[in-house]
Coordinates of C-alpha atoms in Angstrom, one line a residue:
Chain A
X1 CA 132.3 3.6 -24.2
X2 CA 130.4 6.8 -25.1
X3 CA 129.5 8.9 -28.0
X4 CA 127.2 8.2 -31.0
X5 CA 128.3 4.5 -31.2
X6 CA 127.3 3.9 -27.6
X7 CA 124.0 5.8 -28.3
X8 CA 123.5 3.7 -31.2
X9 CA 124.0 0.5 -29.0
X10 CA 121.6 1.8 -26.5
X11 CA 118.9 2.4 -29.2
X12 CA 119.6 -1.0 -30.6
X13 CA 119.0 -2.7 -27.2
X14 CA 115.6 -0.8 -27.1
X15 CA 114.7 -2.3 -30.4
X16 CA 115.8 -5.8 -29.4
X17 CA 114.0 -5.7 -26.1
X18 CA 110.7 -4.3 -27.5
X19 CA 110.9 -7.0 -30.3
X20 CA 111.1 -9.7 -27.6
X21 CA 108.3 -8.1 -25.6
X22 CA 106.2 -8.0 -28.8
X23 CA 106.9 -11.7 -29.3
X24 CA 105.6 -12.4 -25.7
X25 CA 102.4 -10.5 -26.6
X26 CA 102.0 -12.4 -29.9
X27 CA 102.4 -15.6 -28.2
X28 CA 99.8 -14.6 -25.6
X29 CA 97.2 -13.6 -28.3
X30 CA 97.9 -16.9 -30.2
X31 CA 97.1 -18.8 -27.1
X32 CA 94.2 -16.8 -25.9
X33 CA 92.0 -20.0 -26.1
X34 CA 94.6 -22.5 -25.2
X35 CA 93.5 -24.5 -22.1
X36 CA 95.8 -24.1 -19.1
X37 CA 97.9 -21.5 -20.7
X38 CA 99.4 -18.9 -18.4
X39 CA 100.1 -15.4 -19.9
X40 CA 103.6 -14.4 -20.5
X41 CA 105.0 -11.0 -19.4
X42 CA 108.4 -9.7 -20.5
X43 CA 110.7 -8.7 -17.7
X44 CA 112.5 -5.6 -18.8
X45 CA 115.5 -4.3 -16.8
X46 CA 118.0 -1.5 -17.3
X47 CA 121.3 -2.5 -18.6
X48 CA 124.2 -2.0 -16.3
X49 CA 125.4 1.7 -16.6
X50 CA 128.8 2.7 -17.5
X51 CA 130.8 5.6 -15.6
X52 CA 132.4 8.1 -17.7
X53 CA 133.9 10.6 -15.2
X54 CA 132.0 12.6 -14.0
X55 CA 128.9 11.0 -15.5
X56 CA 127.2 7.6 -15.1
X57 CA 125.5 6.8 -18.4
X58 CA 122.8 4.2 -19.0
X59 CA 123.4 1.6 -21.7
X60 CA 119.8 0.7 -22.5
X61 CA 117.4 -2.1 -21.8
X62 CA 117.6 -5.8 -21.4
X63 CA 114.9 -8.4 -21.8
X64 CA 115.9 -10.4 -18.8
X65 CA 113.3 -13.1 -19.1
X66 CA 109.7 -14.0 -20.2
X67 CA 107.7 -15.1 -17.2
X68 CA 104.6 -16.9 -16.9
X69 CA 102.2 -15.5 -14.5
X70 CA 101.0 -18.1 -12.0
X71 CA 99.7 -18.2 -8.4
X72 CA 101.3 -21.3 -6.8
X73 CA 98.9 -21.3 -3.7
X74 CA 95.8 -21.0 -6.2
X75 CA 97.3 -23.8 -8.0
X76 CA 97.6 -26.0 -5.1
X77 CA 94.1 -25.1 -4.0
X78 CA 92.8 -26.1 -7.4
X79 CA 94.6 -29.5 -7.0
X80 CA 93.2 -30.1 -3.7
X81 CA 89.8 -29.4 -4.7
X82 CA 90.1 -31.5 -7.9
X83 CA 91.1 -34.3 -5.6
X84 CA 87.9 -34.0 -3.6
X85 CA 85.8 -33.6 -6.7
X86 CA 87.4 -36.9 -8.2
X87 CA 86.5 -38.7 -4.9
X88 CA 83.1 -37.5 -4.4
X89 CA 82.2 -37.9 -8.1
X90 CA 83.4 -41.6 -8.1
X91 CA 81.6 -42.3 -4.9
X92 CA 78.4 -40.8 -6.0
X93 CA 78.5 -42.5 -9.4
X94 CA 79.1 -46.0 -7.5
X95 CA 76.4 -45.2 -4.9
X96 CA 73.8 -44.3 -7.5
X97 CA 74.3 -47.5 -9.4
X98 CA 73.9 -49.4 -6.1
X99 CA 70.7 -47.4 -5.4
X100 CA 69.3 -48.9 -8.5
X101 CA 69.2 -52.3 -6.7
X102 CA 67.1 -51.0 -4.0
X103 CA 64.6 -48.8 -5.8
X104 CA 61.2 -49.8 -4.8
X105 CA 59.3 -51.6 -7.2
X106 CA 57.9 -55.2 -7.8
X107 CA 61.0 -57.0 -7.4
X108 CA 62.8 -55.2 -4.5
X109 CA 63.4 -56.6 -1.2
X110 CA 61.1 -54.4 0.8
X111 CA 58.2 -55.3 -1.4
X112 CA 59.1 -59.1 -1.4
X113 CA 59.1 -59.0 2.4
X114 CA 55.6 -57.4 2.6
X115 CA 54.4 -60.0 -0.1
X116 CA 55.8 -62.8 1.9
X117 CA 54.2 -61.8 5.2
X118 CA 50.8 -60.9 3.3
X119 CA 50.8 -64.4 1.8
X120 CA 51.4 -66.0 5.3
X121 CA 48.5 -63.8 6.6
X122 CA 46.2 -65.0 3.9
X123 CA 47.2 -68.6 4.6
X124 CA 46.3 -68.0 8.3
X125 CA 42.6 -67.4 7.2
X126 CA 42.4 -70.9 5.6
X127 CA 45.4 -73.0 6.6
X128 CA 44.4 -76.0 4.6
X129 CA 43.9 -74.3 1.4
X130 CA 46.7 -75.6 -1.0
X131 CA 46.6 -72.8 -3.3
X132 CA 47.3 -70.4 -0.5
X133 CA 50.1 -72.6 0.7
X134 CA 51.5 -72.6 -3.0
X135 CA 51.1 -68.7 -2.8
X136 CA 53.4 -68.7 0.3
X137 CA 56.0 -70.7 -1.3
X138 CA 55.9 -68.5 -4.4
X139 CA 56.2 -65.4 -2.3
X140 CA 59.0 -66.9 -0.4
X141 CA 60.8 -67.9 -3.5
X142 CA 60.5 -64.3 -4.8
X143 CA 61.8 -63.2 -1.6
X144 CA 64.8 -65.4 -1.7
X145 CA 65.4 -64.5 -5.4
X146 CA 65.3 -60.6 -4.6
X147 CA 67.9 -61.2 -1.8
X148 CA 70.1 -63.2 -4.4
X149 CA 69.7 -60.6 -7.2
X150 CA 70.6 -57.7 -4.8
X151 CA 73.6 -59.6 -3.3
X152 CA 74.9 -60.7 -6.7
X153 CA 74.4 -57.2 -8.2
X154 CA 76.6 -55.8 -5.3
X155 CA 79.3 -58.5 -6.0
X156 CA 79.2 -57.6 -9.8
X157 CA 79.4 -54.0 -8.9
X158 CA 82.5 -54.6 -6.7
X159 CA 84.1 -56.5 -9.7
X160 CA 83.3 -53.5 -11.9
X161 CA 84.9 -51.1 -9.3
X162 CA 87.9 -53.4 -9.3
X163 CA 88.2 -52.9 -13.1
X164 CA 88.0 -49.2 -12.7
X165 CA 90.8 -49.2 -10.0
X166 CA 93.1 -50.9 -12.3
X167 CA 92.2 -48.5 -15.1
X168 CA 92.8 -45.6 -12.8
X169 CA 96.2 -47.0 -11.8
X170 CA 97.2 -47.3 -15.4
X171 CA 96.2 -43.6 -16.1
X172 CA 98.1 -42.6 -13.0
X173 CA 101.3 -44.4 -14.3
X174 CA 100.8 -42.7 -17.8
X175 CA 100.5 -39.3 -16.3
X176 CA 103.4 -39.6 -13.7
X177 CA 105.8 -40.8 -16.7
X178 CA 104.7 -37.6 -18.8
X179 CA 105.3 -35.3 -15.7
X180 CA 108.7 -36.8 -15.1
X181 CA 109.6 -36.2 -18.8
X182 CA 108.4 -32.6 -18.6
X183 CA 110.4 -32.2 -15.2
X184 CA 113.6 -33.1 -17.1
X185 CA 112.8 -30.7 -20.1
X186 CA 111.8 -27.9 -17.6
X187 CA 115.2 -28.3 -15.5
X188 CA 117.3 -28.5 -18.8
X189 CA 115.9 -25.2 -20.0
X190 CA 115.9 -23.4 -16.6
X191 CA 119.6 -24.6 -15.9
X192 CA 120.6 -22.7 -19.1
X193 CA 118.4 -19.6 -18.1
X194 CA 115.7 -20.2 -20.7
X195 CA 112.1 -19.7 -20.1
X196 CA 110.2 -23.1 -19.6
X197 CA 106.7 -21.5 -19.3
X198 CA 105.0 -23.8 -22.0
X199 CA 106.3 -26.9 -20.5
X200 CA 105.4 -25.6 -16.9
X201 CA 101.9 -25.0 -18.3
X202 CA 101.7 -28.6 -19.6
X203 CA 103.0 -30.0 -16.4
X204 CA 100.4 -28.0 -14.4
X205 CA 97.7 -29.5 -16.6
X206 CA 99.0 -33.0 -16.2
X207 CA 99.1 -32.5 -12.3
X208 CA 95.5 -31.3 -12.4
X209 CA 94.6 -34.5 -14.3
X210 CA 96.6 -36.5 -11.8
X211 CA 94.8 -34.7 -9.0
X212 CA 91.5 -35.9 -10.2
X213 CA 92.7 -39.5 -9.9
X214 CA 94.7 -39.7 -6.8
X215 CA 95.7 -37.6 -3.8
X216 CA 98.8 -35.9 -4.8
X217 CA 101.2 -33.6 -2.8
X218 CA 103.3 -31.2 -4.9
X219 CA 106.8 -30.4 -3.3
X220 CA 108.6 -27.8 -5.4
X221 CA 112.4 -28.3 -5.5
X222 CA 115.1 -26.5 -7.4
X223 CA 114.0 -26.2 -11.0
X224 CA 111.9 -29.3 -10.6
X225 CA 109.2 -30.8 -8.4
X226 CA 108.5 -34.0 -6.4
X227 CA 105.0 -35.6 -6.4
X228 CA 103.9 -37.8 -3.6
X229 CA 100.6 -39.4 -2.4
X230 CA 99.2 -38.0 0.8
X231 CA 100.8 -40.7 2.8
X232 CA 104.2 -39.9 1.2
X233 CA 104.5 -42.5 -1.4
X234 CA 106.8 -41.0 -4.1
X235 CA 105.1 -40.8 -7.6
X236 CA 107.5 -38.5 -9.3
X237 CA 111.0 -37.3 -8.2
X238 CA 112.6 -35.0 -10.7
X239 CA 112.8 -36.6 -14.0
X240 CA 112.2 -40.1 -12.5
X241 CA 108.6 -41.5 -12.1
X242 CA 107.5 -44.4 -9.7
X243 CA 105.0 -46.8 -11.1
X244 CA 102.0 -48.1 -9.1
X245 CA 101.0 -51.6 -9.7
X246 CA 97.9 -53.7 -8.9
X247 CA 97.8 -57.3 -7.4
X248 CA 95.1 -59.5 -6.6
X249 CA 94.6 -60.5 -3.0
X250 CA 93.2 -63.9 -1.9
X251 CA 89.7 -62.6 -2.0
X252 CA 90.2 -61.5 -5.7
X253 CA 90.1 -57.8 -5.0
X254 CA 92.9 -55.6 -6.7
X255 CA 95.3 -54.0 -4.2
X256 CA 97.6 -51.1 -5.2
X257 CA 101.3 -51.4 -4.6
X258 CA 104.0 -48.9 -4.7
X259 CA 107.7 -50.2 -4.6
X260 CA 106.5 -53.4 -3.0
X261 CA 104.3 -51.8 -0.3
X262 CA 100.5 -52.1 -0.3
X263 CA 99.2 -48.5 -0.2
X264 CA 95.5 -49.3 -0.8
X265 CA 94.1 -48.1 2.4
X266 CA 96.4 -45.0 2.4
X267 CA 94.6 -43.7 -0.9
X268 CA 91.6 -41.6 0.3
X269 CA 91.2 -38.9 -2.2
X270 CA 90.9 -38.5 -6.0
X271 CA 88.9 -40.9 -8.2
X272 CA 90.9 -43.8 -6.9
X273 CA 90.1 -42.9 -3.2
X274 CA 86.3 -42.7 -4.1
X275 CA 86.4 -46.1 -6.1
X276 CA 88.3 -47.7 -3.2
X277 CA 85.9 -46.2 -0.6
X278 CA 82.9 -47.6 -2.5
X279 CA 84.5 -51.0 -3.2
X280 CA 86.0 -51.6 0.3
X281 CA 83.8 -49.8 2.7
X282 CA 80.3 -49.0 1.3
X283 CA 79.5 -52.0 -0.7
X284 CA 80.9 -54.5 1.8
X285 CA 78.9 -52.7 4.7
X286 CA 75.8 -52.9 2.5
X287 CA 76.4 -56.6 1.7
X288 CA 76.9 -57.3 5.4
X289 CA 73.5 -55.6 6.3
X290 CA 71.8 -57.4 3.6
X291 CA 73.4 -60.8 4.9
X292 CA 72.1 -59.8 8.4
X293 CA 68.7 -59.1 7.3
X294 CA 68.5 -62.3 5.2
X295 CA 69.9 -64.6 7.9
X296 CA 67.8 -62.8 10.7
X297 CA 64.6 -63.2 8.7
X298 CA 65.3 -66.8 7.6
X299 CA 66.3 -68.0 11.1
X300 CA 63.2 -66.4 12.7
X301 CA 60.8 -67.9 10.0
X302 CA 62.7 -71.3 10.4
X303 CA 62.4 -71.3 14.2
X304 CA 58.5 -70.8 14.0
X305 CA 58.2 -73.2 11.0
X306 CA 60.0 -76.0 13.1
X307 CA 57.8 -75.4 16.1
X308 CA 54.4 -76.4 14.3
X309 CA 52.7 -79.3 12.3
X310 CA 52.3 -79.6 8.6
X311 CA 49.1 -80.2 6.7
X312 CA 49.2 -83.9 7.5
X313 CA 49.6 -83.2 11.2
X314 CA 53.2 -84.3 11.3
X315 CA 55.5 -82.1 13.5
X316 CA 58.3 -80.2 11.6
X317 CA 60.8 -80.0 14.4
X318 CA 63.6 -82.1 15.4
X319 CA 61.4 -85.0 16.7
X320 CA 58.6 -86.9 15.1
X321 CA 55.1 -87.4 16.6
X322 CA 56.7 -90.4 18.5
X323 CA 59.5 -88.5 19.8
X324 CA 62.1 -90.0 17.6
X325 CA 64.8 -87.6 16.3
X326 CA 64.3 -86.5 12.7
X327 CA 65.6 -83.7 10.3
X328 CA 63.7 -80.6 11.0
X329 CA 61.7 -79.3 8.1
X330 CA 63.1 -75.8 7.8
X331 CA 61.5 -73.2 5.5
X332 CA 64.6 -71.3 4.3
X333 CA 68.2 -72.5 3.8
X334 CA 71.2 -70.3 3.5
X335 CA 74.9 -70.3 3.8
X336 CA 76.3 -68.7 7.0
X337 CA 79.2 -66.5 6.7
X338 CA 82.2 -66.7 5.9
X339 CA 80.8 -68.8 3.0
X340 CA 78.9 -67.2 0.1
X341 CA 76.8 -65.0 2.5
X342 CA 73.1 -65.3 3.6
X343 CA 71.6 -63.0 1.0
X344 CA 73.4 -64.5 -1.9
X345 CA 72.7 -68.1 -0.9
X346 CA 69.1 -67.8 0.4
X347 CA 66.6 -70.3 -1.0
X348 CA 63.3 -71.9 -0.1
X349 CA 64.1 -75.3 1.6
X350 CA 60.7 -77.0 1.1
X351 CA 59.0 -77.7 -2.3
X352 CA 55.9 -79.3 -1.0
X353 CA 53.3 -76.8 0.1
X354 CA 51.8 -79.3 2.5
X355 CA 55.0 -79.1 4.6
X356 CA 54.5 -75.5 5.5
X357 CA 53.7 -75.7 9.3
X358 CA 50.6 -73.6 9.6
X359 CA 49.2 -75.5 12.4
X360 CA 50.2 -75.2 16.1
X361 CA 48.6 -78.3 17.4
X362 CA 48.5 -80.8 14.6
X363 CA 44.9 -80.3 13.7
X364 CA 44.1 -79.4 10.0
X365 CA 42.0 -76.3 10.8
X366 CA 44.7 -74.8 13.2
X367 CA 46.4 -71.6 12.1
X368 CA 48.4 -70.8 15.2
X369 CA 51.7 -71.2 13.6
X370 CA 50.7 -69.3 10.5
X371 CA 49.6 -66.4 12.7
X372 CA 53.0 -66.7 14.6
X373 CA 54.8 -66.5 11.4
X374 CA 52.9 -63.5 10.3
X375 CA 53.6 -62.0 13.7
X376 CA 57.3 -62.0 12.8
X377 CA 56.6 -59.1 10.4
X378 CA 56.3 -56.7 13.3
X379 CA 58.6 -58.3 15.6
X380 CA 62.1 -56.9 16.4
X381 CA 64.2 -59.6 14.8
X382 CA 67.2 -57.9 13.5
X383 CA 69.3 -55.6 15.7
X384 CA 65.9 -54.5 17.6
X385 CA 64.1 -53.7 14.3
X386 CA 61.5 -55.5 12.4
X387 CA 62.6 -56.8 9.0
X388 CA 60.8 -54.1 7.2
X389 CA 62.2 -51.3 9.4
X390 CA 65.7 -52.7 9.1
X391 CA 65.4 -52.8 5.3
X392 CA 64.0 -49.2 5.3
X393 CA 67.0 -48.1 7.5
X394 CA 69.3 -49.8 5.1
X395 CA 67.7 -48.0 2.1
X396 CA 67.7 -44.6 3.9
X397 CA 71.3 -44.9 4.9
X398 CA 72.4 -45.8 1.2
X399 CA 70.3 -42.7 0.0
X400 CA 71.7 -40.5 2.5
X401 CA 75.2 -41.4 1.6
X402 CA 74.6 -41.0 -2.0
X403 CA 73.0 -37.7 -1.5
X404 CA 75.9 -36.6 0.6
X405 CA 78.4 -37.7 -2.1
X406 CA 76.4 -35.7 -4.7
X407 CA 76.2 -32.7 -2.4
X408 CA 80.1 -33.0 -2.0
X409 CA 80.4 -33.1 -5.8
X410 CA 78.3 -30.2 -6.3
X411 CA 80.2 -28.1 -3.7
X412 CA 83.5 -29.2 -5.3
X413 CA 82.1 -28.1 -8.7
X414 CA 81.2 -24.6 -7.2
X415 CA 84.5 -24.2 -5.6
X416 CA 86.4 -25.3 -8.7
X417 CA 84.5 -23.0 -10.9
X418 CA 85.4 -20.0 -8.6
X419 CA 89.1 -21.1 -8.3
X420 CA 89.4 -21.6 -12.1
X421 CA 87.8 -18.0 -12.6
X422 CA 90.4 -16.7 -10.2
X423 CA 93.2 -18.6 -12.1
X424 CA 91.8 -17.1 -15.4
X425 CA 91.9 -13.6 -14.0
X426 CA 95.6 -14.1 -13.0
X427 CA 96.9 -16.4 -15.6
X428 CA 94.3 -16.0 -18.4
X429 CA 95.0 -13.7 -21.5
X430 CA 93.1 -10.5 -21.8
X431 CA 93.0 -9.4 -25.4
X432 CA 92.4 -5.8 -24.4
X433 CA 95.4 -5.7 -22.1
X434 CA 97.5 -7.5 -24.9
X435 CA 96.2 -4.9 -27.5
X436 CA 97.3 -2.0 -25.2
X437 CA 100.8 -3.8 -24.6
X438 CA 101.1 -4.2 -28.4
X439 CA 100.7 -0.5 -29.0
X440 CA 103.0 0.3 -26.3
X441 CA 105.9 -2.0 -27.4
X442 CA 105.3 -0.7 -31.0
X443 CA 105.6 2.8 -30.1
X444 CA 108.7 2.0 -28.0
X445 CA 110.2 0.2 -31.0
X446 CA 109.2 3.1 -33.4
X447 CA 110.9 5.6 -30.8
X448 CA 114.0 3.6 -30.8
X449 CA 114.1 3.4 -34.6
X450 CA 113.7 7.1 -34.6
X451 CA 116.6 7.5 -32.3
X452 CA 118.8 5.3 -34.6
X453 CA 117.7 7.6 -37.5
X454 CA 118.6 10.6 -35.5
X455 CA 122.0 9.1 -34.7
X456 CA 122.4 8.2 -38.3
X457 CA 121.9 11.9 -39.3
X458 CA 124.2 13.0 -36.6
X459 CA 126.9 10.6 -37.8
X460 CA 126.4 11.7 -41.3
X461 CA 126.8 15.3 -40.3
X462 CA 129.9 14.5 -38.2
X463 CA 131.4 12.7 -41.3
X464 CA 130.6 15.5 -43.5
X465 CA 132.1 18.0 -41.1
X466 CA 135.4 15.8 -41.1
X467 CA 135.4 15.8 -44.9
X468 CA 135.1 19.6 -45.1
X469 CA 137.7 20.2 -42.5
X470 CA 140.0 17.5 -44.1
Chain B
X1 CA 45.4 -24.9 17.8
X2 CA 44.7 -22.2 15.4
X3 CA 46.8 -22.3 12.3
X4 CA 48.9 -19.2 11.7
X5 CA 48.3 -17.1 8.8
X6 CA 51.3 -17.6 6.3
X7 CA 51.2 -14.0 5.5
X8 CA 51.8 -13.0 9.2
X9 CA 55.0 -15.1 9.2
X10 CA 56.5 -14.4 5.9
X11 CA 55.9 -12.5 2.6
X12 CA 54.7 -14.8 0.1
X13 CA 57.1 -15.7 -2.8
X14 CA 56.8 -13.6 -5.9
X15 CA 56.3 -16.6 -8.0
X16 CA 52.7 -17.5 -8.8
X17 CA 51.2 -20.2 -6.6
X18 CA 49.3 -23.1 -7.9
X19 CA 45.8 -22.1 -7.4
X20 CA 44.5 -25.8 -7.0
X21 CA 46.8 -26.2 -4.0
X22 CA 45.3 -25.9 -0.5
X23 CA 46.4 -22.7 1.4
X24 CA 48.6 -24.5 3.8
X25 CA 50.4 -26.2 0.9
X26 CA 50.9 -22.8 -0.8
X27 CA 52.3 -21.4 2.5
X28 CA 54.7 -24.4 2.7
X29 CA 55.7 -24.0 -0.9
X30 CA 56.3 -20.2 -0.4
X31 CA 58.5 -21.0 2.6
X32 CA 60.5 -23.6 0.8
X33 CA 61.0 -21.4 -2.3
X34 CA 62.3 -18.6 -0.1
X35 CA 64.6 -21.1 1.8
X36 CA 65.9 -22.3 -1.7
X37 CA 66.7 -18.7 -2.7
X38 CA 68.3 -18.1 0.7
X39 CA 70.5 -21.1 0.6
X40 CA 71.6 -20.3 -3.0
X41 CA 72.4 -16.7 -1.8
X42 CA 74.2 -18.2 1.2
X43 CA 76.3 -20.3 -1.2
X44 CA 77.3 -17.2 -3.2
X45 CA 78.3 -15.5 0.0
X46 CA 80.3 -18.5 1.1
X47 CA 82.2 -18.8 -2.2
X48 CA 82.9 -15.0 -2.2
X49 CA 83.9 -15.1 1.5
X50 CA 81.3 -12.4 2.0
X51 CA 80.8 -12.8 5.9
X52 CA 78.0 -10.1 6.0
X53 CA 76.1 -11.8 3.3
X54 CA 76.6 -15.1 4.9
X55 CA 75.4 -13.8 8.2
X56 CA 72.4 -12.4 6.6
X57 CA 71.4 -15.5 4.7
X58 CA 72.0 -17.6 7.8
X59 CA 69.7 -15.3 9.8
X60 CA 67.1 -15.7 7.0
X61 CA 67.5 -19.5 7.0
X62 CA 66.9 -19.6 10.8
X63 CA 63.8 -17.6 10.6
X64 CA 62.5 -19.7 7.6
X65 CA 63.4 -22.8 9.6
X66 CA 61.3 -21.6 12.7
X67 CA 58.3 -20.9 10.3
X68 CA 58.7 -24.1 8.6
X69 CA 58.4 -25.9 11.9
X70 CA 55.1 -24.3 12.6
X71 CA 53.8 -25.4 9.3
X72 CA 55.2 -28.9 9.3
X73 CA 53.0 -30.2 12.0
X74 CA 52.3 -34.0 11.5
X75 CA 49.0 -34.4 9.9
X76 CA 47.1 -35.9 6.8
X77 CA 48.8 -35.6 3.5
X78 CA 47.3 -33.2 1.0
X79 CA 44.8 -34.7 -1.3
X80 CA 46.2 -33.0 -4.4
X81 CA 48.9 -35.4 -5.8
X82 CA 50.2 -32.7 -8.2
X83 CA 50.6 -30.4 -5.1
X84 CA 52.4 -33.0 -3.1
X85 CA 54.8 -33.9 -6.0
X86 CA 55.6 -30.2 -6.3
X87 CA 56.2 -29.9 -2.7
X88 CA 58.2 -33.0 -2.6
X89 CA 60.5 -31.8 -5.6
X90 CA 61.0 -28.5 -3.7
X91 CA 61.8 -30.2 -0.6
X92 CA 64.4 -32.5 -2.3
X93 CA 66.0 -29.3 -3.9
X94 CA 66.3 -27.6 -0.5
X95 CA 67.6 -30.7 1.0
X96 CA 70.3 -30.9 -1.6
X97 CA 71.1 -27.3 -1.3
X98 CA 71.4 -27.7 2.6
X99 CA 73.9 -30.5 2.1
X100 CA 75.9 -28.3 -0.4
X101 CA 75.9 -25.5 2.0
X102 CA 77.2 -27.9 4.7
X103 CA 80.0 -29.1 2.3
X104 CA 80.9 -25.5 1.6
X105 CA 80.9 -24.5 5.2
X106 CA 83.2 -27.6 6.0
X107 CA 85.7 -26.3 3.3
X108 CA 85.4 -22.6 4.7
X109 CA 86.3 -24.0 8.1
X110 CA 89.3 -25.9 6.8
X111 CA 90.4 -22.7 4.9
X112 CA 90.0 -20.7 8.2
X113 CA 92.1 -23.1 10.1
X114 CA 94.9 -22.9 7.4
X115 CA 94.9 -19.1 7.7
X116 CA 94.8 -19.3 11.4
X117 CA 97.9 -21.5 11.4
X118 CA 99.6 -19.2 8.8
X119 CA 98.8 -16.2 10.9
X120 CA 100.0 -17.7 14.2
X121 CA 103.5 -18.2 12.5
X122 CA 106.0 -21.0 12.5
X123 CA 106.6 -20.9 16.4
X124 CA 103.2 -22.6 16.9
X125 CA 103.3 -26.2 17.7
X126 CA 101.1 -28.0 15.2
X127 CA 100.4 -31.0 17.7
X128 CA 97.0 -31.3 19.2
X129 CA 96.5 -28.6 22.0
X130 CA 97.6 -29.9 25.3
X131 CA 94.9 -30.6 27.9
X132 CA 94.1 -28.2 30.8
X133 CA 95.9 -25.4 29.1
X134 CA 99.2 -26.6 30.2
X135 CA 101.9 -26.4 27.4
X136 CA 103.1 -29.8 26.2
X137 CA 106.6 -29.0 26.7
X138 CA 106.1 -27.8 30.2
X139 CA 104.1 -30.9 31.2
X140 CA 106.9 -33.1 29.8
X141 CA 109.5 -31.3 31.7
X142 CA 107.6 -31.7 34.9
X143 CA 106.9 -35.3 34.3
X144 CA 110.6 -36.0 33.8
X145 CA 111.6 -34.1 36.9
X146 CA 114.0 -31.9 34.9
X147 CA 112.3 -28.7 36.0
X148 CA 112.9 -29.5 39.6
X149 CA 116.6 -30.1 38.8
X150 CA 116.9 -27.0 36.8
X151 CA 115.2 -24.7 39.3
X152 CA 118.2 -23.9 41.5
X153 CA 120.2 -22.9 38.6
X154 CA 117.7 -20.0 37.8
X155 CA 118.5 -18.5 41.2

């Protein structure tokens, strides 16, 4: 094919291609403020030439496709960092709530321990004084109560985290269902050679949201992608999504299951990973430390208590004054693990202030046992540390963990900010650039139109020439 | 021991110092303010993968740390509570920035490891490196006795 008609077809291909390119620019400008939108660029290619001996003639231009501009490696880094941020954010939030239990004030355990030993010290100055004895019981009651409150708060927080885990699993299932649907739509469009840029953008946004919740690995396959957790549990394969479920274990905590397998311990990143880390590692460790402190302190006080004499000169140990066996008069009582736990169950065992064994020899004025009890405040009772030091260490470690989680969160925010800026510079719409493109396509369109006008004139001249000669 | 003059160790921060604070507290504050600025610039360098900038800020931080160690001798707390509170807040900010820097450095390290693996190419064994510098495959061969059996064939 050659001649004026061929030239007309070539000019027409220019008009069509530039119109399509202008359409891409228009779409870019319209989506300049759309979150997650990747700018589109037209892929213009020369149409296959034809050979008319001895010449090879071009046949114009084809708009092969409209491609969205993305950097897959950058997307992958954003998803990874989003997972880290989700994890550190959930952990930091949980630990900051836990810290409230251990903030120094009138009702905290550290103050209650100091108050208890101070009251015992006061009693040692006047061991027969009933008001001082009552003061010791009150301080002991406050100490037990502060342990109970802290332990119960930790249990309540674990339950609350359990609820958050269930909620996160629900959100994950919703997102994986949507991603699977989009996978199907993208594959259908790409199979018929259509651009699926908008759907790919939507899917990328959903994967970002999913990354904030759970550790996701993205495996691209032909026209679609597969999502798994870091340990390989499938979440989405093509247009099919695999739902996660939660089940209560015998201890009453929610475990996460995928196709019948318990994957709870394998989830380490994303919000879910942070929630599980707080629920299954940080809080139980703290609870164990509290139990150790409560049990160690109560046992030591009980040992001293049962080695002395009460206000009436009666021994408080396992034998009475005549050597007959009796029930020892202990100061504190608590349930040893694996029952409720020492911190949650700690209570004062005696109600009568006269039963406090301040005397070491049975005389009313003796304060030997009260002094021995006060001496416990500085003795290495719990893992080589005094009760106050052990508690300080517990609070310090908690503060340290919370501060580290906060710092991780800040670092993730900084990195994510930078990565998102990079993504914007690659995939974002620049209005200046689009304005320049628009002028370029407009001019090219106008030029093609001008060519058509010229061909029209030439055809007109040719037709006139034919009429004259005819 | 004579106390070092803070002006000999470091230039004072450009920010106005609290006149009510004792001289030693002002010096500490100045050092901490400078350390805060240095950590922030270190973070920017880390994010921008600016090795020269990171090296410079690390050098500054080492210098400031040495200076702080001189000033942070155990001793009685300052009398001025406002001064103490201000120093405490500054310390907390510096501590947080230090933690953030450590977190960013850990990320940088992971990134470098990934790049190193990419650069090394697909032939590299991703398993943990073999001990004593003996390649894993070589050791396995020796252990199984295959090497001895195959040796004559090479001749």
